[in-house]
Coordinates of C-alpha atoms in Angstrom, one line a residue:
Chain A
M12 CA 120.3 144.9 137.5
K13 CA 117.5 146.6 139.4
E14 CA 120.0 148.1 141.8
T15 CA 122.0 149.7 139.0
T16 CA 118.9 151.2 137.5
E17 CA 118.0 152.8 140.8
A18 CA 121.5 154.1 141.2
I19 CA 121.5 155.5 137.7
L20 CA 118.2 157.3 138.4
A21 CA 119.6 158.7 141.6
E22 CA 122.8 160.1 140.4
P23 CA 123.4 162.4 137.4
A24 CA 126.9 161.1 136.8
H25 CA 125.5 157.6 136.3
K26 CA 122.7 159.0 134.2
R27 CA 125.3 160.3 131.8
R28 CA 127.0 157.0 131.7
R29 CA 123.7 155.3 131.0
R30 CA 123.0 157.5 128.1
K31 CA 126.4 156.7 126.8
L32 CA 125.7 153.0 127.2
N33 CA 122.5 153.4 125.3
A34 CA 124.3 155.1 122.5
M35 CA 126.7 152.2 122.5
G36 CA 123.8 149.8 122.5
R37 CA 122.2 151.6 119.6
R38 CA 125.5 151.5 117.7
E39 CA 125.8 147.8 118.4
A40 CA 122.2 147.2 117.2
M41 CA 122.8 149.2 114.1
W42 CA 125.9 147.1 113.3
G43 CA 124.0 144.0 114.1
Y44 CA 121.3 144.8 111.6
L45 CA 123.9 145.7 109.0
F46 CA 125.7 142.4 109.5
I47 CA 122.6 140.3 109.1
A48 CA 120.8 142.4 106.5
P49 CA 122.3 140.9 103.3
G50 CA 121.9 137.3 104.5
T51 CA 118.4 137.8 105.8
L52 CA 117.4 139.5 102.6
G53 CA 118.8 136.5 100.6
V54 CA 116.9 134.0 102.8
I55 CA 113.7 136.0 102.3
V56 CA 114.1 136.3 98.5
F57 CA 115.5 132.9 97.7
T58 CA 113.9 130.6 100.3
L59 CA 110.9 132.2 102.1
I60 CA 109.2 133.7 99.0
P61 CA 109.8 130.6 96.8
L62 CA 108.4 128.5 99.7
L63 CA 105.2 130.5 100.0
F64 CA 105.0 130.8 96.2
S65 CA 105.1 126.9 96.0
F66 CA 102.0 126.6 98.2
V67 CA 100.1 129.2 96.1
M68 CA 101.3 127.7 92.8
S69 CA 100.2 124.3 93.9
M70 CA 96.6 125.5 93.8
T71 CA 96.7 126.7 90.2
D72 CA 97.0 125.3 86.7
W73 CA 99.9 127.4 85.7
S74 CA 102.1 126.3 82.8
M75 CA 104.2 129.5 82.6
L76 CA 102.5 130.3 79.3
N77 CA 98.9 130.7 80.4
T78 CA 97.1 132.9 82.9
P79 CA 96.9 130.8 86.0
H80 CA 93.5 129.8 87.4
F81 CA 92.8 129.0 91.0
L82 CA 91.9 125.3 91.4
G83 CA 91.8 124.9 95.1
L84 CA 92.9 121.5 96.1
A85 CA 92.2 119.9 92.7
N86 CA 95.9 119.3 92.0
Y87 CA 96.3 117.4 95.2
R88 CA 93.2 115.3 94.4
E89 CA 94.7 114.5 91.1
L90 CA 98.0 113.8 92.6
F91 CA 96.6 111.1 94.9
Q92 CA 95.0 109.3 92.0
D93 CA 97.9 109.7 89.6
K94 CA 99.5 106.3 89.1
T95 CA 102.8 107.8 87.9
V96 CA 103.0 110.0 91.1
R97 CA 102.2 107.0 93.2
R98 CA 105.0 105.1 91.6
E99 CA 107.4 108.0 92.1
F100 CA 106.7 108.1 95.8
Q101 CA 106.8 104.3 96.1
N102 CA 110.1 104.3 94.4
T103 CA 111.4 107.1 96.6
F104 CA 110.4 105.2 99.7
L105 CA 111.8 102.0 98.4
Y106 CA 115.1 103.8 97.6
A107 CA 115.2 105.4 101.0
F108 CA 114.3 102.2 102.9
G109 CA 116.9 100.3 100.9
T110 CA 119.6 102.8 101.2
A111 CA 119.4 104.0 104.8
P112 CA 119.3 100.8 106.9
I113 CA 121.6 98.7 104.8
G114 CA 124.0 101.5 104.1
V115 CA 124.3 102.4 107.8
F116 CA 124.6 98.8 108.8
I117 CA 127.5 98.1 106.4
S118 CA 129.2 101.3 107.4
L119 CA 128.9 100.3 111.1
V120 CA 130.4 96.9 110.5
L121 CA 133.3 98.4 108.5
A122 CA 133.8 101.2 111.0
T123 CA 133.9 98.7 113.8
L124 CA 136.5 96.6 112.0
M125 CA 138.5 99.7 111.4
S126 CA 138.4 100.9 115.0
T127 CA 140.4 98.0 116.1
K128 CA 144.1 98.7 116.2
I129 CA 144.9 97.7 112.6
R130 CA 147.5 99.0 110.2
G131 CA 146.6 101.2 107.3
R132 CA 143.6 102.8 109.0
S133 CA 144.1 106.1 107.4
F134 CA 144.5 104.5 104.0
Y135 CA 141.2 102.7 104.4
R136 CA 139.5 105.8 105.6
V137 CA 140.5 107.8 102.5
A138 CA 139.7 104.9 100.1
Y139 CA 136.2 104.6 101.5
F140 CA 135.6 108.3 101.6
L141 CA 136.5 109.1 97.9
P142 CA 133.1 107.9 96.5
Y143 CA 131.4 110.5 98.7
V144 CA 133.1 113.5 97.0
S145 CA 132.8 112.1 93.5
M146 CA 130.2 113.5 91.0
P147 CA 127.1 111.3 91.0
A148 CA 126.4 111.9 87.3
A149 CA 129.9 110.6 86.4
I150 CA 130.0 107.6 88.7
T151 CA 126.5 106.5 87.5
I152 CA 128.0 106.3 84.0
V153 CA 130.9 104.2 85.2
W154 CA 128.6 101.8 87.2
Q155 CA 126.3 101.6 84.2
W156 CA 129.1 100.3 82.1
M157 CA 130.6 98.1 84.8
L158 CA 127.2 96.4 85.3
N159 CA 126.4 96.2 81.6
S160 CA 125.5 92.7 80.5
D161 CA 127.8 92.5 77.5
T162 CA 130.8 94.7 78.1
G163 CA 130.7 95.1 81.9
I164 CA 133.4 93.7 84.2
V165 CA 130.9 92.6 86.8
N166 CA 129.2 90.2 84.4
A167 CA 132.6 89.1 83.1
A168 CA 133.6 88.2 86.6
L169 CA 130.2 86.4 87.1
G170 CA 130.8 84.5 83.9
A171 CA 134.3 83.5 84.9
L172 CA 132.8 82.1 88.1
G173 CA 130.3 80.1 86.1
F174 CA 127.2 82.2 86.7
N175 CA 124.7 83.4 84.1
K176 CA 124.8 87.0 82.9
V177 CA 122.6 89.5 84.8
A178 CA 121.0 92.4 83.0
F179 CA 121.6 94.8 85.9
M180 CA 121.0 98.0 83.9
S181 CA 118.1 97.0 81.7
D182 CA 115.9 94.8 83.8
P183 CA 113.2 97.0 85.5
K184 CA 113.2 94.6 88.5
L185 CA 116.9 95.1 89.1
I186 CA 117.2 98.8 88.4
M187 CA 116.1 99.9 91.9
P188 CA 118.5 97.5 93.7
V189 CA 121.3 98.8 91.5
M190 CA 120.4 102.4 92.3
I191 CA 120.4 101.5 96.0
F192 CA 123.7 99.8 95.6
I193 CA 125.3 102.9 93.9
S194 CA 123.9 105.2 96.5
I195 CA 125.1 103.0 99.4
W196 CA 128.5 102.8 97.7
Q197 CA 128.6 106.6 97.7
M198 CA 127.4 107.1 101.3
I199 CA 129.5 104.5 103.2
G200 CA 132.6 106.7 103.6
Y201 CA 130.7 109.6 105.1
N202 CA 128.8 107.3 107.5
M203 CA 132.0 105.7 108.5
V204 CA 133.8 108.9 109.4
I205 CA 131.0 109.9 111.7
L206 CA 130.7 106.4 113.2
L207 CA 134.4 106.2 113.8
A208 CA 134.3 109.3 115.8
G209 CA 131.5 107.8 117.9
L210 CA 133.3 104.5 118.3
Q211 CA 136.4 106.1 119.6
N212 CA 134.4 107.3 122.6
I213 CA 133.7 103.8 123.8
P214 CA 136.0 103.0 126.7
Q215 CA 138.3 100.0 125.9
T216 CA 137.5 98.6 129.4
Y217 CA 133.9 97.7 128.2
F218 CA 135.4 95.4 125.6
D219 CA 138.0 94.0 128.1
A220 CA 135.2 93.2 130.5
A221 CA 133.2 91.5 127.8
K222 CA 136.3 89.5 126.8
V223 CA 136.7 88.3 130.4
D224 CA 133.1 87.2 130.3
G225 CA 133.9 85.3 127.2
A226 CA 132.0 87.4 124.7
G227 CA 133.3 87.1 121.1
G228 CA 133.7 89.8 118.6
V229 CA 130.2 89.4 117.1
K230 CA 128.6 89.4 120.5
Q231 CA 130.5 92.5 121.6
F232 CA 129.3 94.2 118.4
F233 CA 125.7 93.6 119.2
T234 CA 125.8 94.1 123.0
I235 CA 128.3 96.9 123.3
T236 CA 129.0 98.7 120.0
I237 CA 125.4 99.0 118.7
P238 CA 123.8 100.2 121.9
I239 CA 126.5 102.8 122.7
V240 CA 126.6 104.3 119.2
S241 CA 122.8 104.0 118.7
P242 CA 122.2 107.8 118.8
T243 CA 124.8 108.1 116.0
I244 CA 123.2 105.3 114.1
F245 CA 119.8 106.9 114.4
F246 CA 121.1 110.2 113.3
L247 CA 122.7 108.7 110.2
M248 CA 119.6 106.8 109.4
I249 CA 117.5 110.0 109.4
I250 CA 120.2 111.9 107.3
S251 CA 120.3 109.0 104.8
F252 CA 116.5 109.0 104.6
I253 CA 116.3 112.7 104.0
N254 CA 119.1 112.6 101.4
S255 CA 117.4 109.7 99.7
F256 CA 114.2 111.6 99.4
K257 CA 116.1 114.2 97.3
A258 CA 117.5 111.7 94.9
F259 CA 117.7 113.1 91.3
D260 CA 121.1 112.7 89.6
I261 CA 121.2 108.9 89.5
V262 CA 117.7 108.7 88.2
Y263 CA 118.3 111.4 85.6
M264 CA 121.3 109.6 84.3
I265 CA 119.4 106.3 84.1
V266 CA 116.0 107.7 82.8
G267 CA 117.4 110.8 80.9
A268 CA 118.9 108.6 78.3
H269 CA 115.5 107.1 77.7
A270 CA 113.7 110.4 77.7
I271 CA 111.7 109.5 74.6
T272 CA 110.4 106.4 76.4
S273 CA 110.1 108.0 79.8
G274 CA 106.9 106.1 80.4
G275 CA 108.9 102.9 79.7
P276 CA 109.2 100.1 82.3
L277 CA 112.8 101.0 83.2
A278 CA 111.9 104.7 83.8
N279 CA 108.9 103.7 85.7
A280 CA 110.9 101.5 88.0
S281 CA 113.5 104.1 88.7
R282 CA 111.7 107.5 88.7
T283 CA 111.7 109.3 92.1
A284 CA 109.7 112.2 93.5
V285 CA 112.3 114.9 92.6
Y286 CA 112.7 113.5 89.1
G287 CA 108.9 113.6 88.9
I288 CA 108.8 117.3 89.9
Y289 CA 111.5 118.0 87.3
E290 CA 109.6 116.2 84.5
K291 CA 106.2 117.6 85.4
S292 CA 107.5 121.2 85.5
F293 CA 110.2 121.4 82.9
I294 CA 109.1 118.8 80.3
E295 CA 105.3 118.8 80.7
L296 CA 105.2 122.4 81.8
R297 CA 102.7 121.7 84.5
M298 CA 104.2 124.1 87.1
G299 CA 101.2 124.0 89.4
Y300 CA 100.9 120.3 89.5
A301 CA 104.7 119.9 90.0
A302 CA 104.5 122.4 92.9
A303 CA 101.8 120.2 94.5
E304 CA 104.1 117.2 94.3
A305 CA 106.9 119.3 95.8
V306 CA 104.7 120.3 98.7
I307 CA 103.9 116.7 99.5
L308 CA 107.6 115.8 99.3
F309 CA 108.3 118.8 101.6
L310 CA 105.8 117.6 104.2
I311 CA 107.5 114.2 104.3
I312 CA 110.9 115.7 104.7
L313 CA 109.6 118.1 107.3
V314 CA 108.4 115.2 109.5
L315 CA 111.8 113.5 109.1
T316 CA 113.7 116.7 109.9
F317 CA 111.5 117.2 112.9
V318 CA 112.5 113.8 114.2
Q319 CA 116.1 114.6 113.5
F320 CA 116.0 117.9 115.4
K321 CA 114.3 116.2 118.3
L322 CA 117.1 113.7 118.4
Q323 CA 120.0 116.0 117.7
N324 CA 120.9 116.5 121.3
R325 CA 121.2 112.8 121.7
W326 CA 123.9 112.8 119.0
V327 CA 127.2 112.3 120.7
H328 CA 129.6 113.6 118.2
Y329 CA 129.1 117.3 118.8
D330 CA 132.3 118.1 120.6
Chain B
M8 CA 156.8 82.7 125.0
T9 CA 153.4 84.0 126.0
E10 CA 154.1 87.1 123.9
K11 CA 154.7 84.9 120.9
L12 CA 151.5 82.9 121.4
K13 CA 149.4 86.0 121.8
R14 CA 150.7 87.4 118.6
R15 CA 150.0 84.2 116.8
R16 CA 146.5 83.9 118.1
I17 CA 145.7 87.5 117.0
R18 CA 147.0 87.0 113.5
P19 CA 144.2 85.1 111.8
R20 CA 141.7 87.6 113.1
S21 CA 143.5 90.6 111.8
V22 CA 144.1 88.8 108.5
L23 CA 140.3 88.3 108.2
I24 CA 139.7 92.0 109.1
H25 CA 142.1 93.1 106.4
A26 CA 140.6 90.8 103.9
V27 CA 137.1 92.3 104.5
L28 CA 138.4 95.8 104.4
L29 CA 140.5 95.2 101.3
L30 CA 137.5 93.7 99.5
G31 CA 135.6 96.8 100.4
T32 CA 138.4 99.0 99.3
V33 CA 138.5 97.3 95.9
T34 CA 134.7 97.9 95.5
M35 CA 135.2 101.6 96.5
L36 CA 138.1 102.2 94.1
L37 CA 137.4 99.9 91.2
P38 CA 135.1 102.3 89.4
F39 CA 137.8 105.1 89.6
L40 CA 140.5 102.7 88.4
W41 CA 138.3 101.3 85.6
M42 CA 137.4 104.8 84.5
L43 CA 141.1 105.9 84.5
L44 CA 142.2 102.8 82.5
A45 CA 139.4 103.3 80.0
S46 CA 140.4 106.9 79.5
F47 CA 143.6 105.6 77.8
K48 CA 141.9 102.9 75.7
T49 CA 140.7 103.1 72.1
Y50 CA 137.1 102.6 71.0
Q51 CA 137.9 99.1 69.9
E52 CA 139.5 98.3 73.2
V53 CA 136.5 99.4 75.3
M54 CA 134.0 97.6 73.2
H55 CA 136.0 94.4 72.9
I56 CA 134.6 91.1 74.2
P57 CA 136.2 89.5 76.2
I58 CA 137.3 92.5 78.2
I59 CA 140.7 94.1 77.6
W60 CA 142.1 95.2 81.0
L61 CA 145.0 97.4 80.1
P62 CA 145.2 99.9 77.3
S63 CA 147.7 99.0 74.5
S64 CA 149.3 102.4 74.7
W65 CA 149.3 105.1 77.3
N66 CA 148.7 108.1 75.2
L67 CA 146.6 111.2 75.9
D68 CA 144.6 111.2 72.6
N69 CA 141.3 110.8 74.5
Y70 CA 142.1 113.7 76.7
V71 CA 143.0 115.9 73.8
E72 CA 139.7 115.0 72.1
V73 CA 137.5 115.5 75.2
L74 CA 139.2 118.6 76.6
G75 CA 139.5 120.2 73.2
N76 CA 137.0 119.1 70.6
M77 CA 134.3 118.2 73.1
H78 CA 134.9 121.4 75.1
F79 CA 135.5 119.8 78.5
G80 CA 138.4 122.1 79.0
R81 CA 135.9 124.9 78.9
Y82 CA 133.4 123.1 81.2
F83 CA 136.3 122.4 83.6
F84 CA 137.2 126.1 83.7
N85 CA 133.5 127.0 84.1
T86 CA 133.0 124.6 87.0
L87 CA 136.1 125.9 88.6
V88 CA 134.9 129.5 88.4
V89 CA 131.4 128.8 89.5
T90 CA 132.5 126.7 92.4
F91 CA 135.1 129.2 93.5
L92 CA 132.9 132.2 93.3
T93 CA 129.9 130.5 94.9
T94 CA 132.0 129.2 97.8
A95 CA 133.8 132.5 98.4
I96 CA 130.6 134.6 98.3
Q97 CA 128.7 132.1 100.4
L98 CA 131.4 131.9 103.0
T99 CA 131.6 135.7 103.2
F100 CA 127.9 136.2 103.7
C101 CA 127.4 133.3 106.0
A102 CA 130.2 134.5 108.2
L103 CA 128.8 138.1 108.3
T104 CA 125.3 136.9 109.2
A105 CA 126.5 134.4 111.7
Y106 CA 128.6 137.0 113.4
G107 CA 125.6 139.3 113.7
F108 CA 123.5 136.5 115.1
S109 CA 126.0 135.4 117.6
R110 CA 128.2 138.3 118.9
L111 CA 126.0 141.4 118.6
R112 CA 122.9 142.2 120.6
F113 CA 119.9 143.9 118.9
P114 CA 116.1 143.7 119.2
G115 CA 114.5 140.9 117.2
R116 CA 117.7 139.0 116.8
D117 CA 116.5 135.8 118.3
A118 CA 113.1 136.0 116.5
I119 CA 114.9 136.4 113.1
F120 CA 117.3 133.6 113.9
F121 CA 114.3 131.3 114.8
G122 CA 112.9 132.1 111.3
F123 CA 116.2 130.9 109.9
I124 CA 116.0 127.7 111.9
C125 CA 112.5 127.0 110.6
L126 CA 113.6 127.5 107.0
L127 CA 116.6 125.2 107.5
M128 CA 114.2 122.3 107.0
V129 CA 113.2 123.4 103.5
P130 CA 115.0 121.3 100.9
T131 CA 116.2 123.3 97.9
Q132 CA 115.0 120.6 95.6
M133 CA 111.5 121.5 96.6
L134 CA 112.0 125.1 95.5
I135 CA 113.4 124.5 92.0
V136 CA 110.1 125.6 90.3
P137 CA 109.5 128.9 92.0
R138 CA 113.3 129.7 91.9
Y139 CA 113.4 128.9 88.2
I140 CA 110.5 131.3 87.6
M141 CA 112.3 133.9 89.6
M142 CA 115.4 133.5 87.4
V143 CA 113.2 134.0 84.4
K144 CA 111.7 137.2 85.8
F145 CA 115.1 138.5 86.8
H146 CA 116.5 137.7 83.3
W147 CA 119.2 135.7 84.9
L148 CA 118.5 132.5 82.9
D149 CA 121.5 131.2 81.1
S150 CA 124.0 133.2 83.1
Y151 CA 126.2 132.5 86.1
A152 CA 124.1 134.9 88.1
A153 CA 121.5 132.1 88.3
L154 CA 124.1 129.7 89.6
I155 CA 125.8 132.0 92.1
I156 CA 123.4 134.6 93.4
P157 CA 120.6 132.3 94.7
H158 CA 123.3 130.5 96.7
F159 CA 125.0 133.6 98.1
I160 CA 123.6 132.8 101.5
S161 CA 123.2 129.3 103.0
I162 CA 121.0 128.9 106.0
Y163 CA 122.9 125.8 107.0
G164 CA 126.2 127.5 106.6
T165 CA 125.0 130.4 108.8
F166 CA 123.8 128.0 111.4
L167 CA 127.1 126.1 111.4
L168 CA 129.3 129.2 111.7
R169 CA 127.0 130.7 114.4
Q170 CA 127.6 127.6 116.6
Y171 CA 131.3 128.2 116.3
F172 CA 131.1 131.9 116.9
M173 CA 129.1 131.2 120.1
A174 CA 131.8 129.0 121.4
L175 CA 134.5 131.8 121.3
P176 CA 135.1 133.6 124.6
R177 CA 133.7 137.1 125.0
D178 CA 136.9 138.6 126.5
L179 CA 138.4 138.6 123.1
E180 CA 136.1 141.3 121.9
D181 CA 136.1 143.3 125.2
A182 CA 139.8 143.6 125.0
A183 CA 139.6 144.7 121.3
K184 CA 136.9 147.2 122.1
I185 CA 139.0 148.8 124.9
D186 CA 141.7 149.1 122.2
G187 CA 139.2 151.0 120.1
C188 CA 138.5 148.4 117.5
G189 CA 135.3 148.7 115.5
Y190 CA 132.9 145.8 114.8
I191 CA 134.3 145.1 111.3
Q192 CA 137.8 145.1 112.7
I193 CA 136.8 142.7 115.5
F194 CA 135.1 140.5 113.0
L195 CA 138.0 140.4 110.6
Q196 CA 141.0 140.6 112.8
V197 CA 140.0 139.1 116.1
L198 CA 137.3 136.4 115.5
M199 CA 137.7 135.2 111.9
P200 CA 141.3 134.0 112.5
L201 CA 139.9 131.7 115.2
M202 CA 137.2 130.3 112.8
T203 CA 139.5 128.5 110.3
N204 CA 138.2 125.0 111.2
A205 CA 134.6 125.9 110.9
C206 CA 135.2 127.8 107.7
L207 CA 137.0 124.9 106.3
A208 CA 134.1 122.6 107.1
L209 CA 131.7 124.9 105.2
V210 CA 134.1 125.4 102.3
V211 CA 134.5 121.6 101.9
Y212 CA 130.8 121.1 102.0
T213 CA 130.1 123.9 99.5
V214 CA 132.8 123.0 97.1
V215 CA 131.7 119.3 97.0
F216 CA 128.1 120.3 96.5
N217 CA 128.7 123.0 93.8
W218 CA 131.3 121.0 91.8
N219 CA 129.0 118.0 91.5
D220 CA 125.5 119.6 91.3
L221 CA 123.5 118.6 88.3
L222 CA 119.8 119.6 88.8
W223 CA 120.0 123.4 89.2
P224 CA 122.6 124.0 86.4
L225 CA 120.6 121.7 84.2
L226 CA 117.6 124.0 84.6
V227 CA 119.1 127.4 84.4
L228 CA 121.8 127.0 81.8
N229 CA 121.2 126.5 78.1
S230 CA 124.3 127.7 76.3
E231 CA 126.8 125.2 75.4
K232 CA 129.6 127.5 76.4
L233 CA 128.4 128.0 79.9
R234 CA 128.0 124.3 80.7
T235 CA 129.5 122.9 83.9
L236 CA 131.1 119.4 84.0
A237 CA 128.0 117.7 85.4
I238 CA 125.9 119.0 82.5
G239 CA 128.6 118.1 80.1
I240 CA 128.5 114.5 81.4
A241 CA 124.7 114.4 81.4
S242 CA 124.4 115.7 77.8
M243 CA 127.0 113.1 76.6
R244 CA 124.7 110.5 78.0
D245 CA 121.7 112.0 76.2
E246 CA 123.4 112.2 72.9
H247 CA 123.8 108.4 72.6
T248 CA 126.5 108.8 70.0
V249 CA 129.4 109.5 72.3
A250 CA 131.7 106.6 72.6
R251 CA 132.4 105.0 76.0
H252 CA 136.1 105.6 76.2
L253 CA 135.4 109.4 75.8
M254 CA 132.7 109.3 78.4
M255 CA 135.1 107.7 80.8
T256 CA 137.7 110.3 80.0
A257 CA 135.2 113.0 80.8
G258 CA 134.4 111.2 84.0
V259 CA 138.1 111.3 85.0
I260 CA 138.2 115.0 84.3
S261 CA 135.1 115.6 86.4
T262 CA 135.8 113.4 89.4
F263 CA 139.6 113.3 89.8
P264 CA 140.2 116.9 90.9
L265 CA 138.1 116.5 94.1
I266 CA 139.3 113.0 94.6
L267 CA 143.0 114.1 94.5
V268 CA 142.3 117.0 96.8
F269 CA 140.8 114.7 99.4
A270 CA 143.3 112.0 98.9
F271 CA 146.2 114.4 99.7
G272 CA 144.5 116.7 102.2
Q273 CA 142.6 113.8 103.7
K274 CA 143.0 114.1 107.4
K275 CA 141.9 117.6 107.9
L276 CA 139.3 117.7 105.1
I277 CA 137.6 114.5 106.1
E278 CA 137.4 115.5 109.7
S279 CA 135.9 118.8 108.8
M280 CA 133.4 117.0 106.7
A281 CA 132.4 115.0 109.8
L282 CA 132.0 118.3 111.7
S283 CA 129.6 119.6 109.0
G284 CA 127.6 116.5 109.3
I285 CA 124.6 118.2 110.9
K286 CA 123.2 119.0 107.5
G287 CA 119.6 117.9 107.1

């Protein structure tokens, strides 16, 4: 590089070529800016500015109808003492802690079963994947009916087996497990597709060696499969956690029908942070307060995403 | 002899595996089947105790009612238009931006891209309040502009496509440049044809998200005639009066299009979904 620079300085012919290169470079730069301009503008307008605005708004009492007053950290102080908000975050954590580990574990077991040479693999793969692309609002309605205590088929099946009816959809104690179940049901196919890719990278010789040592299927699962796909497992856990923190649709479909009684026990047991932000801003018109809750949620997701980024290079399936 | 023994020994295990997987399959597919059956039943049949499994007649009365009188035909069309436009526009701008960030050199490029990466962590759910206010100020409320324009660029999509652009060999462009191709020509005719897998991954992700999204349309749309399927379903739920067999019919209309697309295009689509799995 240094050599060429000297050569260019020494010889006029090269000097001309350098000027030409510069012109080309300028042209390339101009096109570069042109290509990224619309996208960059979009990101500034629809992500960066709203983000900064959230922080500012979270320190005001804005309702969209009044002139906002600066409150400092008062919203945050209120937030930490607000029982409803505490419940929203408790529910969100409960939902995330229920969904992520159980969902990933079930997916791993199923993916392991599927990775053995069995027939109908691609059939199974599609069947398990379909819930993932289906509309959460619609499937919540179906599950609501299927789990209904009077007309639901799940209770009919329980009754046929001689069990008592279970009020899955109206018992506040059961609504969270039901939400976790529906969410796991939706996520399994996606987790499985990614795990299957990871499982295919395990050399068959590992299992053969284990078999010679007399290890059974369960032992192989815990001593070979889990350790080798552990980066994928961890990745999926973080992804599931982050997605669970954004839960809204299921809650809206469950609570929305009880909008009048949104302080009721069923709503209290199922409301999540994003639902709380929705309710505070668009029903109670406390934009500033809702923004403060959004900032807290953001900080939690930020930490989780940071962990994910740190671990991304350990994720095997990037080929 | 040994061959036979081996086969016999393997059998009970694979029967067990199939039993577990089939049980799971039933759990996965039962809601769709139940929804489909209910969409052919009458009000009396869905409310009947004990449960009636099969509809007495397979007619399309419920579909006529839901698509016509309950306007789901319109919602379906709206959802299709919004999903198509959002996906097409987003793919275009993500590809343009990703190309700029990956194949062209200019001052400040890496700094700007680093800014993108930082903002990749911001969940859109957190931004609903300021974005809503923005829609009010722009007078975009209750129009498709509010659904489409804020999504015209996706940071994640740009990031995904950039990774793929980076992996393409540089010689391709050099050869095209010698032939006198401009940057737009290189982008469209040389590089984009090699990006089909990456684009498919982004398209699948965007289509699934936009087709199913409830929160944002719920906030920015008021008019009945602009409703998407997800809002249609949610408002059925709120109205209390809508009978169950009609809700299930609406559910079939909302979920089956994507389900059928995935069931038939499964291999390629599902694999591309796995590739787009870095979404945070």
